Amino acid sequence: MRNPDPGGLRPLAVLLDLDETLVVEDASVEGAFRAVADVAAARADLDPAALAVTVRRRTKEIWWGSGDAAFAYGRRVGVSSWEALGGALAVDGGPLASWTVGFQQEVWATALLDHGVEDLALAEELAERYPEERNARQRAYPDAAPALAALAAAGHPYAVVTNGAPGQQRRKIELSGLADRLPVVVVSGDVGAKKPAAAPFEAALAALGVVADRAVMVGDSLEKDVAGAQSVGIRGVWINRSARARDGEVVPDAEIAGLAELPGILA
Ligand SMILES: [Mg+2]
């Protein structure tokens, strides 16, 4: 990517998405569901692989069918159904914490019933177990810490810009071992709006003290990260770890297959 100001006073600032950019989300969520389903299968006559599928579907259905304040907040700041099941809305405390317990138990009780198992005590146990299994799988991609170290060494100011509940996103950073490398973190839940809205990007630029055309945004979502950044004048870098095909509507300014390629495109 061409630096528009190669003789500029400071290197480009870099904004980074969190989930599936710096830290593993999809595989960890899948692993947590399977681990809890295995617990269920040890206690009841059911197929754990099938339960893992059913409970994900029920999580979405019950989350999206919920009309209450927890869902409204979660939708506004970009909390996914499976993050809500993992306790994302409970980390910050308050009324969302008690709502979370009811949501978690309803999901697991309903999914068990789908498999002919009526057992509220087991549902409560699985509801408690899922956040534990999810948190046990909070980890950074292996290229994350080296890439952040390279950015720091080259003098690039950088910040995380992530959607979600503040406590949950910061806990992910801590549990994945990146907290020391990420002093500036902007979470949609703190800003009140989620990517692709302008507010989270503008908050990150303000925190770093840079203007939009001196920054790039790196993320795995073409819509939320790339298009969102471009809409406020930040160049969008698409990190495409799994060689996905790009839909034709959003055109990133650059594409990388992993964070090891990041220093090269900033030069
Ligand atoms: Mg992401």
PDB file of C-alpha atoms and ligand atoms in Angstrom:
ATOM      1  CA  MET A   1       0.000   0.000   0.000  1.00  0.00           C
ATOM      2  CA  ARG A   2       1.364   3.391  -0.976  1.00  0.00           C
ATOM      3  CA  ASN A   3       2.069   5.687   1.898  1.00  0.00           C
ATOM      4  CA  PRO A   4       0.511   9.029   0.875  1.00  0.00           C
ATOM      5  CA  ASP A   5       3.009  10.895   2.979  1.00  0.00           C
ATOM      6  CA  PRO A   6       6.277   8.963   2.713  1.00  0.00           C
ATOM      7  CA  GLY A   7       8.203  11.881   4.085  1.00  0.00           C
ATOM      8  CA  GLY A   8       5.660  12.373   6.881  1.00  0.00           C
ATOM      9  CA  LEU A   9       6.563  13.013  10.448  1.00  0.00           C
ATOM     10  CA  ARG A  10       5.371   9.681  11.785  1.00  0.00           C
ATOM     11  CA  PRO A  11       4.539   6.198  10.531  1.00  0.00           C
ATOM     12  CA  LEU A  12       0.948   5.287   9.703  1.00  0.00           C
ATOM     13  CA  ALA A  13      -1.334   4.493  12.621  1.00  0.00           C
ATOM     14  CA  VAL A  14      -2.834   1.012  12.614  1.00  0.00           C
ATOM     15  CA  LEU A  15      -6.274   0.101  13.917  1.00  0.00           C
ATOM     16  CA  LEU A  16      -6.878  -3.595  14.494  1.00  0.00           C
ATOM     17  CA  ASP A  17     -10.031  -5.632  14.895  1.00  0.00           C
ATOM     18  CA  LEU A  18      -9.943  -8.216  17.720  1.00  0.00           C
ATOM     19  CA  ASP A  19     -12.071 -11.316  16.974  1.00  0.00           C
ATOM     20  CA  GLU A  20     -10.642 -13.438  14.151  1.00  0.00           C
ATOM     21  CA  THR A  21      -7.969 -10.800  13.551  1.00  0.00           C
ATOM     22  CA  LEU A  22      -5.843 -10.887  16.727  1.00  0.00           C
ATOM     23  CA  VAL A  23      -7.636 -13.599  18.700  1.00  0.00           C
ATOM     24  CA  VAL A  24      -9.268 -16.893  17.756  1.00  0.00           C
ATOM     25  CA  GLU A  25     -13.050 -16.796  17.912  1.00  0.00           C
ATOM     26  CA  ASP A  26     -14.684 -19.313  15.586  1.00  0.00           C
ATOM     27  CA  ALA A  27     -12.621 -22.394  16.429  1.00  0.00           C
ATOM     28  CA  SER A  28     -12.696 -21.613  20.153  1.00  0.00           C
ATOM     29  CA  VAL A  29     -16.473 -21.233  20.160  1.00  0.00           C
ATOM     30  CA  GLU A  30     -16.835 -24.496  18.249  1.00  0.00           C
ATOM     31  CA  GLY A  31     -14.518 -26.263  20.682  1.00  0.00           C
ATOM     32  CA  ALA A  32     -16.379 -24.948  23.710  1.00  0.00           C
ATOM     33  CA  PHE A  33     -19.747 -26.106  22.398  1.00  0.00           C
ATOM     34  CA  ARG A  34     -18.337 -29.556  21.693  1.00  0.00           C
ATOM     35  CA  ALA A  35     -16.751 -29.816  25.137  1.00  0.00           C
ATOM     36  CA  VAL A  36     -20.011 -28.959  26.903  1.00  0.00           C
ATOM     37  CA  ALA A  37     -21.961 -31.303  24.651  1.00  0.00           C
ATOM     38  CA  ASP A  38     -19.556 -34.072  25.676  1.00  0.00           C
ATOM     39  CA  VAL A  39     -20.353 -33.323  29.329  1.00  0.00           C
ATOM     40  CA  ALA A  40     -24.045 -33.642  28.514  1.00  0.00           C
ATOM     41  CA  ALA A  41     -23.533 -36.924  26.655  1.00  0.00           C
ATOM     42  CA  ALA A  42     -21.763 -38.394  29.663  1.00  0.00           C
ATOM     43  CA  ARG A  43     -24.868 -37.701  31.752  1.00  0.00           C
ATOM     44  CA  ALA A  44     -27.739 -38.257  29.343  1.00  0.00           C
ATOM     45  CA  ASP A  45     -28.524 -40.426  26.348  1.00  0.00           C
ATOM     46  CA  LEU A  46     -27.858 -38.090  23.439  1.00  0.00           C
ATOM     47  CA  ASP A  47     -25.473 -37.521  20.530  1.00  0.00           C
ATOM     48  CA  PRO A  48     -22.996 -34.789  21.516  1.00  0.00           C
ATOM     49  CA  ALA A  49     -22.261 -33.712  17.933  1.00  0.00           C
ATOM     50  CA  ALA A  50     -25.975 -33.260  17.322  1.00  0.00           C
ATOM     51  CA  LEU A  51     -26.457 -31.379  20.599  1.00  0.00           C
ATOM     52  CA  ALA A  52     -23.594 -29.025  19.722  1.00  0.00           C
ATOM     53  CA  VAL A  53     -25.442 -28.110  16.535  1.00  0.00           C
ATOM     54  CA  THR A  54     -28.839 -27.834  18.218  1.00  0.00           C
ATOM     55  CA  VAL A  55     -27.633 -25.603  21.018  1.00  0.00           C
ATOM     56  CA  ARG A  56     -26.038 -23.139  18.618  1.00  0.00           C
ATOM     57  CA  ARG A  57     -29.314 -22.888  16.735  1.00  0.00           C
ATOM     58  CA  ARG A  58     -31.288 -22.464  19.961  1.00  0.00           C
ATOM     59  CA  THR A  59     -28.822 -19.839  21.185  1.00  0.00           C
ATOM     60  CA  LYS A  60     -29.460 -17.746  18.084  1.00  0.00           C
ATOM     61  CA  GLU A  61     -33.223 -18.271  18.130  1.00  0.00           C
ATOM     62  CA  ILE A  62     -33.668 -17.372  21.778  1.00  0.00           C
ATOM     63  CA  TRP A  63     -31.233 -14.415  21.561  1.00  0.00           C
ATOM     64  CA  TRP A  64     -32.876 -12.948  18.463  1.00  0.00           C
ATOM     65  CA  GLY A  65     -36.358 -13.667  19.812  1.00  0.00           C
ATOM     66  CA  SER A  66     -35.618 -11.783  22.993  1.00  0.00           C
ATOM     67  CA  GLY A  67     -37.214  -8.359  23.125  1.00  0.00           C
ATOM     68  CA  ASP A  68     -35.729  -7.099  26.366  1.00  0.00           C
ATOM     69  CA  ALA A  69     -33.127  -4.553  27.331  1.00  0.00           C
ATOM     70  CA  ALA A  70     -30.189  -6.967  27.391  1.00  0.00           C
ATOM     71  CA  PHE A  71     -30.790  -7.948  23.782  1.00  0.00           C
ATOM     72  CA  ALA A  72     -31.326  -4.329  22.729  1.00  0.00           C
ATOM     73  CA  TYR A  73     -27.984  -3.339  24.264  1.00  0.00           C
ATOM     74  CA  GLY A  74     -26.219  -6.386  22.870  1.00  0.00           C
ATOM     75  CA  ARG A  75     -27.508  -5.731  19.392  1.00  0.00           C
ATOM     76  CA  ARG A  76     -26.571  -2.052  19.559  1.00  0.00           C
ATOM     77  CA  VAL A  77     -22.942  -2.754  20.461  1.00  0.00           C
ATOM     78  CA  GLY A  78     -22.493  -5.995  18.526  1.00  0.00           C
ATOM     79  CA  VAL A  79     -22.640  -8.847  21.048  1.00  0.00           C
ATOM     80  CA  SER A  80     -23.260 -12.164  19.288  1.00  0.00           C
ATOM     81  CA  SER A  81     -25.676 -14.775  20.562  1.00  0.00           C
ATOM     82  CA  TRP A  82     -22.874 -17.177  21.491  1.00  0.00           C
ATOM     83  CA  GLU A  83     -21.005 -14.443  23.342  1.00  0.00           C
ATOM     84  CA  ALA A  84     -24.151 -13.722  25.334  1.00  0.00           C
ATOM     85  CA  LEU A  85     -24.335 -17.446  26.124  1.00  0.00           C
ATOM     86  CA  GLY A  86     -20.722 -17.246  27.266  1.00  0.00           C
ATOM     87  CA  GLY A  87     -21.581 -14.498  29.721  1.00  0.00           C
ATOM     88  CA  ALA A  88     -20.394 -11.473  27.739  1.00  0.00           C
ATOM     89  CA  LEU A  89     -23.171  -9.310  29.140  1.00  0.00           C
ATOM     90  CA  ALA A  90     -22.504 -10.458  32.703  1.00  0.00           C
ATOM     91  CA  VAL A  91     -18.857  -9.403  32.912  1.00  0.00           C
ATOM     92  CA  ASP A  92     -19.709  -5.749  33.437  1.00  0.00           C
ATOM     93  CA  GLY A  93     -22.252  -6.627  36.152  1.00  0.00           C
ATOM     94  CA  GLY A  94     -25.551  -4.871  36.726  1.00  0.00           C
ATOM     95  CA  PRO A  95     -28.958  -6.128  35.564  1.00  0.00           C
ATOM     96  CA  LEU A  96     -27.437  -7.788  32.509  1.00  0.00           C
ATOM     97  CA  ALA A  97     -25.723 -10.302  34.786  1.00  0.00           C
ATOM     98  CA  SER A  98     -28.950 -11.682  36.223  1.00  0.00           C
ATOM     99  CA  TRP A  99     -30.555 -11.667  32.769  1.00  0.00           C
ATOM    100  CA  THR A 100     -27.644 -13.749  31.501  1.00  0.00           C
ATOM    101  CA  VAL A 101     -28.274 -16.594  33.943  1.00  0.00           C
ATOM    102  CA  GLY A 102     -31.865 -16.974  32.797  1.00  0.00           C
ATOM    103  CA  PHE A 103     -30.862 -16.813  29.146  1.00  0.00           C
ATOM    104  CA  GLN A 104     -28.131 -19.418  29.553  1.00  0.00           C
ATOM    105  CA  GLN A 105     -30.406 -21.847  31.403  1.00  0.00           C
ATOM    106  CA  GLU A 106     -33.250 -21.420  28.902  1.00  0.00           C
ATOM    107  CA  VAL A 107     -30.933 -22.149  25.978  1.00  0.00           C
ATOM    108  CA  TRP A 108     -29.486 -25.326  27.452  1.00  0.00           C
ATOM    109  CA  ALA A 109     -32.819 -26.586  28.820  1.00  0.00           C
ATOM    110  CA  THR A 110     -34.458 -26.052  25.420  1.00  0.00           C
ATOM    111  CA  ALA A 111     -31.629 -27.749  23.538  1.00  0.00           C
ATOM    112  CA  LEU A 112     -31.719 -30.732  25.905  1.00  0.00           C
ATOM    113  CA  LEU A 113     -35.476 -30.998  25.386  1.00  0.00           C
ATOM    114  CA  ASP A 114     -34.882 -31.105  21.628  1.00  0.00           C
ATOM    115  CA  HIS A 115     -32.975 -34.319  22.317  1.00  0.00           C
ATOM    116  CA  GLY A 116     -35.659 -35.757  24.594  1.00  0.00           C
ATOM    117  CA  VAL A 117     -33.883 -34.867  27.830  1.00  0.00           C
ATOM    118  CA  GLU A 118     -35.890 -32.969  30.444  1.00  0.00           C
ATOM    119  CA  ASP A 119     -33.360 -32.149  33.154  1.00  0.00           C
ATOM    120  CA  LEU A 120     -33.187 -28.645  34.610  1.00  0.00           C
ATOM    121  CA  ALA A 121     -30.300 -29.497  36.941  1.00  0.00           C
ATOM    122  CA  LEU A 122     -28.230 -30.667  33.988  1.00  0.00           C
ATOM    123  CA  ALA A 123     -29.201 -27.549  32.026  1.00  0.00           C
ATOM    124  CA  GLU A 124     -27.963 -25.367  34.886  1.00  0.00           C
ATOM    125  CA  GLU A 125     -24.700 -27.279  35.020  1.00  0.00           C
ATOM    126  CA  LEU A 126     -24.140 -26.953  31.267  1.00  0.00           C
ATOM    127  CA  ALA A 127     -25.048 -23.262  31.421  1.00  0.00           C
ATOM    128  CA  GLU A 128     -22.279 -22.709  33.970  1.00  0.00           C
ATOM    129  CA  ARG A 129     -19.843 -24.921  32.119  1.00  0.00           C
ATOM    130  CA  TYR A 130     -20.042 -23.212  28.732  1.00  0.00           C
ATOM    131  CA  PRO A 131     -18.454 -19.882  29.820  1.00  0.00           C
ATOM    132  CA  GLU A 132     -15.676 -21.854  31.544  1.00  0.00           C
ATOM    133  CA  GLU A 133     -14.951 -23.883  28.426  1.00  0.00           C
ATOM    134  CA  ARG A 134     -15.082 -20.752  26.274  1.00  0.00           C
ATOM    135  CA  ASN A 135     -12.709 -18.825  28.509  1.00  0.00           C
ATOM    136  CA  ALA A 136     -10.338 -21.782  28.598  1.00  0.00           C
ATOM    137  CA  ARG A 137     -10.029 -21.338  24.831  1.00  0.00           C
ATOM    138  CA  GLN A 138      -9.239 -17.622  24.719  1.00  0.00           C
ATOM    139  CA  ARG A 139      -6.049 -17.444  22.706  1.00  0.00           C
ATOM    140  CA  ALA A 140      -4.260 -15.172  20.295  1.00  0.00           C
ATOM    141  CA  TYR A 141      -3.352 -16.154  16.777  1.00  0.00           C
ATOM    142  CA  PRO A 142       0.356 -17.055  16.778  1.00  0.00           C
ATOM    143  CA  ASP A 143       1.157 -14.126  14.471  1.00  0.00           C
ATOM    144  CA  ALA A 144      -0.546 -11.544  16.710  1.00  0.00           C
ATOM    145  CA  ALA A 145       2.121 -10.817  19.339  1.00  0.00           C
ATOM    146  CA  PRO A 146       4.991 -10.714  16.808  1.00  0.00           C
ATOM    147  CA  ALA A 147       3.017  -8.346  14.585  1.00  0.00           C
ATOM    148  CA  LEU A 148       2.252  -6.010  17.497  1.00  0.00           C
ATOM    149  CA  ALA A 149       5.905  -6.080  18.517  1.00  0.00           C
ATOM    150  CA  ALA A 150       6.895  -5.179  14.952  1.00  0.00           C
ATOM    151  CA  LEU A 151       4.435  -2.280  14.875  1.00  0.00           C
ATOM    152  CA  ALA A 152       5.800  -0.945  18.135  1.00  0.00           C
ATOM    153  CA  ALA A 153       9.402  -1.340  16.993  1.00  0.00           C
ATOM    154  CA  ALA A 154       8.686   0.552  13.770  1.00  0.00           C
ATOM    155  CA  GLY A 155       6.945   3.348  15.654  1.00  0.00           C
ATOM    156  CA  HIS A 156       3.422   2.804  14.351  1.00  0.00           C
ATOM    157  CA  PRO A 157       0.791   4.021  16.822  1.00  0.00           C
ATOM    158  CA  TYR A 158      -1.874   1.322  17.060  1.00  0.00           C
ATOM    159  CA  ALA A 159      -5.155   0.496  18.761  1.00  0.00           C
ATOM    160  CA  VAL A 160      -7.779  -2.212  18.878  1.00  0.00           C
ATOM    161  CA  VAL A 161     -11.244  -1.333  17.573  1.00  0.00           C
ATOM    162  CA  THR A 162     -13.686  -4.092  18.477  1.00  0.00           C
ATOM    163  CA  ASN A 163     -17.414  -4.682  18.708  1.00  0.00           C
ATOM    164  CA  GLY A 164     -18.837  -6.159  21.887  1.00  0.00           C
ATOM    165  CA  ALA A 165     -19.341  -5.695  25.600  1.00  0.00           C
ATOM    166  CA  PRO A 166     -16.373  -3.856  27.176  1.00  0.00           C
ATOM    167  CA  GLY A 167     -15.680  -6.287  30.015  1.00  0.00           C
ATOM    168  CA  GLN A 168     -15.858  -9.293  27.752  1.00  0.00           C
ATOM    169  CA  GLN A 169     -13.595  -7.887  25.047  1.00  0.00           C
ATOM    170  CA  ARG A 170     -10.997  -6.779  27.601  1.00  0.00           C
ATOM    171  CA  ARG A 171     -11.164 -10.187  29.278  1.00  0.00           C
ATOM    172  CA  LYS A 172     -10.475 -11.822  25.907  1.00  0.00           C
ATOM    173  CA  ILE A 173      -7.391  -9.656  25.528  1.00  0.00           C
ATOM    174  CA  GLU A 174      -6.155 -10.536  29.001  1.00  0.00           C
ATOM    175  CA  LEU A 175      -6.818 -14.271  28.732  1.00  0.00           C
ATOM    176  CA  SER A 176      -5.196 -14.443  25.312  1.00  0.00           C
ATOM    177  CA  GLY A 177      -2.019 -12.856  26.709  1.00  0.00           C
ATOM    178  CA  LEU A 178      -2.099  -9.653  24.651  1.00  0.00           C
ATOM    179  CA  ALA A 179      -2.954  -7.118  27.359  1.00  0.00           C
ATOM    180  CA  ASP A 180       0.602  -5.817  27.744  1.00  0.00           C
ATOM    181  CA  ARG A 181       0.847  -5.203  24.012  1.00  0.00           C
ATOM    182  CA  LEU A 182      -2.516  -3.447  23.653  1.00  0.00           C
ATOM    183  CA  PRO A 183      -2.601  -0.251  25.708  1.00  0.00           C
ATOM    184  CA  VAL A 184      -5.292   1.377  23.551  1.00  0.00           C
ATOM    185  CA  VAL A 185      -8.556  -0.542  23.167  1.00  0.00           C
ATOM    186  CA  VAL A 186     -11.795   0.952  21.866  1.00  0.00           C
ATOM    187  CA  VAL A 187     -14.867  -1.226  22.458  1.00  0.00           C
ATOM    188  CA  SER A 188     -18.210  -0.451  20.832  1.00  0.00           C
ATOM    189  CA  GLY A 189     -19.893  -0.897  24.205  1.00  0.00           C
ATOM    190  CA  ASP A 190     -17.935   2.069  25.538  1.00  0.00           C
ATOM    191  CA  VAL A 191     -18.715   4.201  22.500  1.00  0.00           C
ATOM    192  CA  GLY A 192     -22.397   3.288  22.192  1.00  0.00           C
ATOM    193  CA  ALA A 193     -22.245   2.280  18.521  1.00  0.00           C
ATOM    194  CA  LYS A 194     -20.722  -0.659  16.671  1.00  0.00           C
ATOM    195  CA  LYS A 195     -18.626  -0.970  13.551  1.00  0.00           C
ATOM    196  CA  PRO A 196     -19.314  -0.213  10.713  1.00  0.00           C
ATOM    197  CA  ALA A 197     -20.578   3.021  12.313  1.00  0.00           C
ATOM    198  CA  ALA A 198     -18.067   5.864  12.353  1.00  0.00           C
ATOM    199  CA  ALA A 199     -17.988   6.373  16.126  1.00  0.00           C
ATOM    200  CA  PRO A 200     -15.648   3.514  17.132  1.00  0.00           C
ATOM    201  CA  PHE A 201     -13.139   4.422  14.410  1.00  0.00           C
ATOM    202  CA  GLU A 202     -13.263   8.101  15.305  1.00  0.00           C
ATOM    203  CA  ALA A 203     -12.761   7.271  18.983  1.00  0.00           C
ATOM    204  CA  ALA A 204      -9.650   5.261  18.107  1.00  0.00           C
ATOM    205  CA  LEU A 205      -8.228   8.046  15.922  1.00  0.00           C
ATOM    206  CA  ALA A 206      -8.818  10.504  18.756  1.00  0.00           C
ATOM    207  CA  ALA A 207      -7.158   8.180  21.273  1.00  0.00           C
ATOM    208  CA  LEU A 208      -4.076   7.927  19.056  1.00  0.00           C
ATOM    209  CA  GLY A 209      -4.122  11.587  18.072  1.00  0.00           C
ATOM    210  CA  VAL A 210      -4.077  10.908  14.328  1.00  0.00           C
ATOM    211  CA  VAL A 211      -6.238  11.859  11.365  1.00  0.00           C
ATOM    212  CA  ALA A 212      -8.056   9.367   9.166  1.00  0.00           C
ATOM    213  CA  ASP A 213      -5.803   9.555   6.135  1.00  0.00           C
ATOM    214  CA  ARG A 214      -2.794   8.727   8.303  1.00  0.00           C
ATOM    215  CA  ALA A 215      -4.371   5.450   9.482  1.00  0.00           C
ATOM    216  CA  VAL A 216      -5.237   1.987   8.227  1.00  0.00           C
ATOM    217  CA  MET A 217      -7.736  -0.489   9.675  1.00  0.00           C
ATOM    218  CA  VAL A 218      -7.050  -4.222   9.652  1.00  0.00           C
ATOM    219  CA  GLY A 219      -9.924  -6.664  10.108  1.00  0.00           C
ATOM    220  CA  ASP A 220     -11.542  -9.875   8.915  1.00  0.00           C
ATOM    221  CA  SER A 221     -14.962  -8.385   8.180  1.00  0.00           C
ATOM    222  CA  LEU A 222     -15.308  -6.654   4.834  1.00  0.00           C
ATOM    223  CA  GLU A 223     -18.476  -4.938   5.972  1.00  0.00           C
ATOM    224  CA  LYS A 224     -17.677  -3.994   9.566  1.00  0.00           C
ATOM    225  CA  ASP A 225     -13.931  -3.398   9.373  1.00  0.00           C
ATOM    226  CA  VAL A 226     -13.009  -2.548   5.795  1.00  0.00           C
ATOM    227  CA  ALA A 227     -16.113  -0.688   4.610  1.00  0.00           C
ATOM    228  CA  GLY A 228     -16.627   0.897   8.019  1.00  0.00           C
ATOM    229  CA  ALA A 229     -13.103   2.300   8.042  1.00  0.00           C
ATOM    230  CA  GLN A 230     -13.293   3.460   4.438  1.00  0.00           C
ATOM    231  CA  SER A 231     -16.497   5.362   5.166  1.00  0.00           C
ATOM    232  CA  VAL A 232     -14.561   7.662   7.489  1.00  0.00           C
ATOM    233  CA  GLY A 233     -11.509   7.964   5.221  1.00  0.00           C
ATOM    234  CA  ILE A 234      -9.338   5.250   6.794  1.00  0.00           C
ATOM    235  CA  ARG A 235      -7.839   2.734   4.376  1.00  0.00           C
ATOM    236  CA  GLY A 236      -9.166  -0.777   4.929  1.00  0.00           C
ATOM    237  CA  VAL A 237      -6.940  -3.861   5.021  1.00  0.00           C
ATOM    238  CA  TRP A 238      -8.776  -7.172   4.814  1.00  0.00           C
ATOM    239  CA  ILE A 239      -7.199 -10.034   6.753  1.00  0.00           C
ATOM    240  CA  ASN A 240      -8.361 -13.171   5.009  1.00  0.00           C
ATOM    241  CA  ARG A 241      -6.931 -16.043   7.037  1.00  0.00           C
ATOM    242  CA  SER A 242      -9.020 -18.782   5.430  1.00  0.00           C
ATOM    243  CA  ALA A 243      -8.777 -17.796   1.746  1.00  0.00           C
ATOM    244  CA  ARG A 244     -12.421 -16.815   1.518  1.00  0.00           C
ATOM    245  CA  ALA A 245     -13.805 -15.473  -1.714  1.00  0.00           C
ATOM    246  CA  ARG A 246     -14.531 -11.760  -1.622  1.00  0.00           C
ATOM    247  CA  ASP A 247     -17.993 -10.546  -2.460  1.00  0.00           C
ATOM    248  CA  GLY A 248     -17.831  -7.837  -5.064  1.00  0.00           C
ATOM    249  CA  GLU A 249     -19.236  -4.932  -3.135  1.00  0.00           C
ATOM    250  CA  VAL A 250     -16.504  -3.997  -0.705  1.00  0.00           C
ATOM    251  CA  VAL A 251     -13.043  -3.509  -2.191  1.00  0.00           C
ATOM    252  CA  PRO A 252     -10.256  -3.453   0.392  1.00  0.00           C
ATOM    253  CA  ASP A 253      -7.248  -1.207  -0.119  1.00  0.00           C
ATOM    254  CA  ALA A 254      -5.067  -4.232   0.614  1.00  0.00           C
ATOM    255  CA  GLU A 255      -5.505  -7.902   1.475  1.00  0.00           C
ATOM    256  CA  ILE A 256      -3.302 -10.033   3.694  1.00  0.00           C
ATOM    257  CA  ALA A 257      -3.473 -13.716   4.619  1.00  0.00           C
ATOM    258  CA  GLY A 258      -2.001 -13.170   8.066  1.00  0.00           C
ATOM    259  CA  LEU A 259      -0.528 -10.515  10.349  1.00  0.00           C
ATOM    260  CA  ALA A 260       3.034 -11.399   9.340  1.00  0.00           C
ATOM    261  CA  GLU A 261       2.301  -9.591   6.062  1.00  0.00           C
ATOM    262  CA  LEU A 262       1.273  -6.387   7.819  1.00  0.00           C
ATOM    263  CA  PRO A 263       4.678  -4.665   8.171  1.00  0.00           C
ATOM    264  CA  GLY A 264       5.296  -5.204   4.465  1.00  0.00           C
ATOM    265  CA  ILE A 265       2.225  -3.320   3.320  1.00  0.00           C
ATOM    266  CA  LEU A 266       2.857  -0.435   5.728  1.00  0.00           C
ATOM    267  CA  ALA A 267       6.332   0.246   4.368  1.00  0.00           C
TER     268      ALA A 267
HETATM  269 MG    MG B   1     -13.489  -9.755  13.530  1.00  0.00          MG
END
